[in-house]
């Protein structure tokens, strides 16, 4: 339903844009057809099919300054790795050790797909067993493949000889990927009479 507009017959002869010739005028109309669309989202819990804990030993960490990557490790048919900045990164640079979890491939996350992960990252206290741990929940997608902490552990705590985090100049880092969900969103055309979800 469009707008209804009427013009007096006499106005056709006053308006040049009507182009009245031989007492006749051709009138055109542009019709735009729009379709109703709906976004359908499917949230799926990923069953625990593989071991979701990865342990990484970093030797001679005090000699490292740039980013260090772990070996790749598989979890639920996806490839992951850890990224460590022993001297800190961004807001933690020079004061903290920075630690991140990275999704190496995201083939299954194209076309609007997302992956939610609850992850616990920890560094083992090799003397007391009191690990330093931080957790996060994050949606990974094709544009966001890395998440973690700029300020994971203060360098003062790391280098304190009373703590065992850096005992024998080695770090023992652990990543535990807990709950994992996939979210796939698709758009579908919906007719006025279509009541399906």
mmCIF file with all atom_site columns, N, CA, C and O in Angstrom, residues 41 57-58 62 67 69 79 84 96 113 117 121 157 159-160 163 172 183 186-187 189 196:
data_model
loop_
_atom_site.group_PDB
_atom_site.id
_atom_site.type_symbol
_atom_site.label_atom_id
_atom_site.label_alt_id
_atom_site.label_comp_id
_atom_site.label_asym_id
_atom_site.label_entity_id
_atom_site.label_seq_id
_atom_site.pdbx_PDB_ins_code
_atom_site.Cartn_x
_atom_site.Cartn_y
_atom_site.Cartn_z
_atom_site.occupancy
_atom_site.B_iso_or_equiv
_atom_site.pdbx_formal_charge
_atom_site.auth_seq_id
_atom_site.auth_comp_id
_atom_site.auth_asym_id
_atom_site.auth_atom_id
_atom_site.pdbx_PDB_model_num
ATOM 1  N N  . UNK A 1 41  ? 19.103 -18.647 14.490 1.00 0.00 ? 41  UNK A N  1
ATOM 2  C CA . UNK A 1 41  ? 20.338 -18.975 15.199 1.00 0.00 ? 41  UNK A CA 1
ATOM 3  C C  . UNK A 1 41  ? 20.248 -20.383 15.779 1.00 0.00 ? 41  UNK A C  1
ATOM 4  O O  . UNK A 1 41  ? 19.221 -20.765 16.340 1.00 0.00 ? 41  UNK A O  1
ATOM 5  N N  . UNK A 1 57  ? 55.620 -26.404 28.824 1.00 0.00 ? 57  UNK A N  1
ATOM 6  C CA . UNK A 1 57  ? 56.802 -26.006 29.599 1.00 0.00 ? 57  UNK A CA 1
ATOM 7  C C  . UNK A 1 57  ? 57.628 -25.024 28.783 1.00 0.00 ? 57  UNK A C  1
ATOM 8  O O  . UNK A 1 57  ? 57.970 -25.283 27.631 1.00 0.00 ? 57  UNK A O  1
ATOM 9  N N  . UNK A 1 58  ? 57.931 -23.875 29.399 1.00 0.00 ? 58  UNK A N  1
ATOM 10 C CA . UNK A 1 58  ? 58.751 -22.842 28.761 1.00 0.00 ? 58  UNK A CA 1
ATOM 11 C C  . UNK A 1 58  ? 60.063 -22.767 29.518 1.00 0.00 ? 58  UNK A C  1
ATOM 12 O O  . UNK A 1 58  ? 60.095 -22.363 30.690 1.00 0.00 ? 58  UNK A O  1
ATOM 13 N N  . UNK A 1 62  ? 63.453 -16.299 31.267 1.00 0.00 ? 62  UNK A N  1
ATOM 14 C CA . UNK A 1 62  ? 64.016 -14.986 31.589 1.00 0.00 ? 62  UNK A CA 1
ATOM 15 C C  . UNK A 1 62  ? 64.843 -14.417 30.442 1.00 0.00 ? 62  UNK A C  1
ATOM 16 O O  . UNK A 1 62  ? 65.103 -13.210 30.406 1.00 0.00 ? 62  UNK A O  1
ATOM 17 N N  . UNK A 1 67  ? 57.187 -12.321 21.837 1.00 0.00 ? 67  UNK A N  1
ATOM 18 C CA . UNK A 1 67  ? 56.118 -13.317 21.977 1.00 0.00 ? 67  UNK A CA 1
ATOM 19 C C  . UNK A 1 67  ? 56.648 -14.713 21.688 1.00 0.00 ? 67  UNK A C  1
ATOM 20 O O  . UNK A 1 67  ? 57.418 -14.921 20.747 1.00 0.00 ? 67  UNK A O  1
ATOM 21 N N  . UNK A 1 69  ? 55.316 -18.753 21.135 1.00 0.00 ? 69  UNK A N  1
ATOM 22 C CA . UNK A 1 69  ? 54.138 -19.582 20.879 1.00 0.00 ? 69  UNK A CA 1
ATOM 23 C C  . UNK A 1 69  ? 54.395 -21.025 21.289 1.00 0.00 ? 69  UNK A C  1
ATOM 24 O O  . UNK A 1 69  ? 55.491 -21.552 21.098 1.00 0.00 ? 69  UNK A O  1
ATOM 25 N N  . UNK A 1 79  ? 42.340 -26.342 15.887 1.00 0.00 ? 79  UNK A N  1
ATOM 26 C CA . UNK A 1 79  ? 43.742 -26.224 16.282 1.00 0.00 ? 79  UNK A CA 1
ATOM 27 C C  . UNK A 1 79  ? 43.952 -24.952 17.095 1.00 0.00 ? 79  UNK A C  1
ATOM 28 O O  . UNK A 1 79  ? 43.561 -23.855 16.673 1.00 0.00 ? 79  UNK A O  1
ATOM 29 N N  . UNK A 1 84  ? 52.647 -16.376 24.708 1.00 0.00 ? 84  UNK A N  1
ATOM 30 C CA . UNK A 1 84  ? 53.215 -15.871 25.966 1.00 0.00 ? 84  UNK A CA 1
ATOM 31 C C  . UNK A 1 84  ? 54.135 -14.683 25.688 1.00 0.00 ? 84  UNK A C  1
ATOM 32 O O  . UNK A 1 84  ? 54.982 -14.746 24.794 1.00 0.00 ? 84  UNK A O  1
ATOM 33 N N  . UNK A 1 96  ? 53.932 -6.938  33.787 1.00 0.00 ? 96  UNK A N  1
ATOM 34 C CA . UNK A 1 96  ? 53.208 -8.208  33.906 1.00 0.00 ? 96  UNK A CA 1
ATOM 35 C C  . UNK A 1 96  ? 53.694 -9.210  32.861 1.00 0.00 ? 96  UNK A C  1
ATOM 36 O O  . UNK A 1 96  ? 54.234 -8.829  31.812 1.00 0.00 ? 96  UNK A O  1
ATOM 37 N N  . UNK A 1 113 ? 29.550 -17.791 11.708 1.00 0.00 ? 113 UNK A N  1
ATOM 38 C CA . UNK A 1 113 ? 29.623 -18.716 12.826 1.00 0.00 ? 113 UNK A CA 1
ATOM 39 C C  . UNK A 1 113 ? 30.487 -18.183 13.959 1.00 0.00 ? 113 UNK A C  1
ATOM 40 O O  . UNK A 1 113 ? 31.415 -17.412 13.745 1.00 0.00 ? 113 UNK A O  1
ATOM 41 N N  . UNK A 1 117 ? 33.917 -20.171 24.223 1.00 0.00 ? 117 UNK A N  1
ATOM 42 C CA . UNK A 1 117 ? 34.815 -21.025 25.008 1.00 0.00 ? 117 UNK A CA 1
ATOM 43 C C  . UNK A 1 117 ? 34.973 -20.442 26.399 1.00 0.00 ? 117 UNK A C  1
ATOM 44 O O  . UNK A 1 117 ? 35.213 -19.242 26.560 1.00 0.00 ? 117 UNK A O  1
ATOM 45 N N  . UNK A 1 121 ? 43.372 -20.387 32.314 1.00 0.00 ? 121 UNK A N  1
ATOM 46 C CA . UNK A 1 121 ? 44.809 -20.356 32.073 1.00 0.00 ? 121 UNK A CA 1
ATOM 47 C C  . UNK A 1 121 ? 45.516 -20.276 33.416 1.00 0.00 ? 121 UNK A C  1
ATOM 48 O O  . UNK A 1 121 ? 45.113 -19.515 34.293 1.00 0.00 ? 121 UNK A O  1
ATOM 49 N N  . UNK A 1 157 ? 55.927 -10.801 41.229 1.00 0.00 ? 157 UNK A N  1
ATOM 50 C CA . UNK A 1 157 ? 55.543 -12.100 41.807 1.00 0.00 ? 157 UNK A CA 1
ATOM 51 C C  . UNK A 1 157 ? 56.231 -13.240 41.074 1.00 0.00 ? 157 UNK A C  1
ATOM 52 O O  . UNK A 1 157 ? 56.660 -14.224 41.692 1.00 0.00 ? 157 UNK A O  1
ATOM 53 N N  . UNK A 1 159 ? 59.121 -13.248 39.590 1.00 0.00 ? 159 UNK A N  1
ATOM 54 C CA . UNK A 1 159 ? 60.554 -13.310 39.869 1.00 0.00 ? 159 UNK A CA 1
ATOM 55 C C  . UNK A 1 159 ? 60.878 -13.382 41.357 1.00 0.00 ? 159 UNK A C  1
ATOM 56 O O  . UNK A 1 159 ? 62.062 -13.436 41.720 1.00 0.00 ? 159 UNK A O  1
ATOM 57 N N  . UNK A 1 160 ? 59.877 -13.402 42.218 1.00 0.00 ? 160 UNK A N  1
ATOM 58 C CA . UNK A 1 160 ? 60.108 -13.539 43.652 1.00 0.00 ? 160 UNK A CA 1
ATOM 59 C C  . UNK A 1 160 ? 60.588 -14.960 43.955 1.00 0.00 ? 160 UNK A C  1
ATOM 60 O O  . UNK A 1 160 ? 59.884 -15.928 43.683 1.00 0.00 ? 160 UNK A O  1
ATOM 61 N N  . UNK A 1 163 ? 58.333 -17.517 45.618 1.00 0.00 ? 163 UNK A N  1
ATOM 62 C CA . UNK A 1 163 ? 57.313 -18.167 44.820 1.00 0.00 ? 163 UNK A CA 1
ATOM 63 C C  . UNK A 1 163 ? 57.980 -19.160 43.870 1.00 0.00 ? 163 UNK A C  1
ATOM 64 O O  . UNK A 1 163 ? 59.145 -19.007 43.513 1.00 0.00 ? 163 UNK A O  1
ATOM 65 N N  . UNK A 1 172 ? 55.642 -23.568 33.883 1.00 0.00 ? 172 UNK A N  1
ATOM 66 C CA . UNK A 1 172 ? 54.718 -24.640 33.526 1.00 0.00 ? 172 UNK A CA 1
ATOM 67 C C  . UNK A 1 172 ? 53.332 -24.007 33.395 1.00 0.00 ? 172 UNK A C  1
ATOM 68 O O  . UNK A 1 172 ? 52.718 -23.622 34.390 1.00 0.00 ? 172 UNK A O  1
ATOM 69 N N  . UNK A 1 183 ? 27.720 -21.258 17.591 1.00 0.00 ? 183 UNK A N  1
ATOM 70 C CA . UNK A 1 183 ? 26.538 -20.494 17.219 1.00 0.00 ? 183 UNK A CA 1
ATOM 71 C C  . UNK A 1 183 ? 26.607 -20.221 15.728 1.00 0.00 ? 183 UNK A C  1
ATOM 72 O O  . UNK A 1 183 ? 27.572 -19.623 15.237 1.00 0.00 ? 183 UNK A O  1
ATOM 73 N N  . UNK A 1 186 ? 21.856 -17.873 10.326 1.00 0.00 ? 186 UNK A N  1
ATOM 74 C CA . UNK A 1 186 ? 21.524 -17.818 8.910  1.00 0.00 ? 186 UNK A CA 1
ATOM 75 C C  . UNK A 1 186 ? 20.294 -16.946 8.722  1.00 0.00 ? 186 UNK A C  1
ATOM 76 O O  . UNK A 1 186 ? 19.456 -16.826 9.623  1.00 0.00 ? 186 UNK A O  1
ATOM 77 N N  . UNK A 1 187 ? 20.198 -16.344 7.553  1.00 0.00 ? 187 UNK A N  1
ATOM 78 C CA . UNK A 1 187 ? 19.029 -15.513 7.246  1.00 0.00 ? 187 UNK A CA 1
ATOM 79 C C  . UNK A 1 187 ? 18.125 -16.274 6.277  1.00 0.00 ? 187 UNK A C  1
ATOM 80 O O  . UNK A 1 187 ? 18.600 -16.927 5.368  1.00 0.00 ? 187 UNK A O  1
ATOM 81 N N  . UNK A 1 189 ? 14.193 -16.010 4.036  1.00 0.00 ? 189 UNK A N  1
ATOM 82 C CA . UNK A 1 189 ? 13.085 -15.168 3.596  1.00 0.00 ? 189 UNK A CA 1
ATOM 83 C C  . UNK A 1 189 ? 11.802 -15.729 4.190  1.00 0.00 ? 189 UNK A C  1
ATOM 84 O O  . UNK A 1 189 ? 11.530 -16.930 4.114  1.00 0.00 ? 189 UNK A O  1
ATOM 85 N N  . UNK A 1 196 ? 6.607  -20.321 10.571 1.00 0.00 ? 196 UNK A N  1
ATOM 86 C CA . UNK A 1 196 ? 7.644  -21.228 11.079 1.00 0.00 ? 196 UNK A CA 1
ATOM 87 C C  . UNK A 1 196 ? 8.823  -20.426 11.561 1.00 0.00 ? 196 UNK A C  1
ATOM 88 O O  . UNK A 1 196 ? 9.096  -19.336 11.081 1.00 0.00 ? 196 UNK A O  1
#
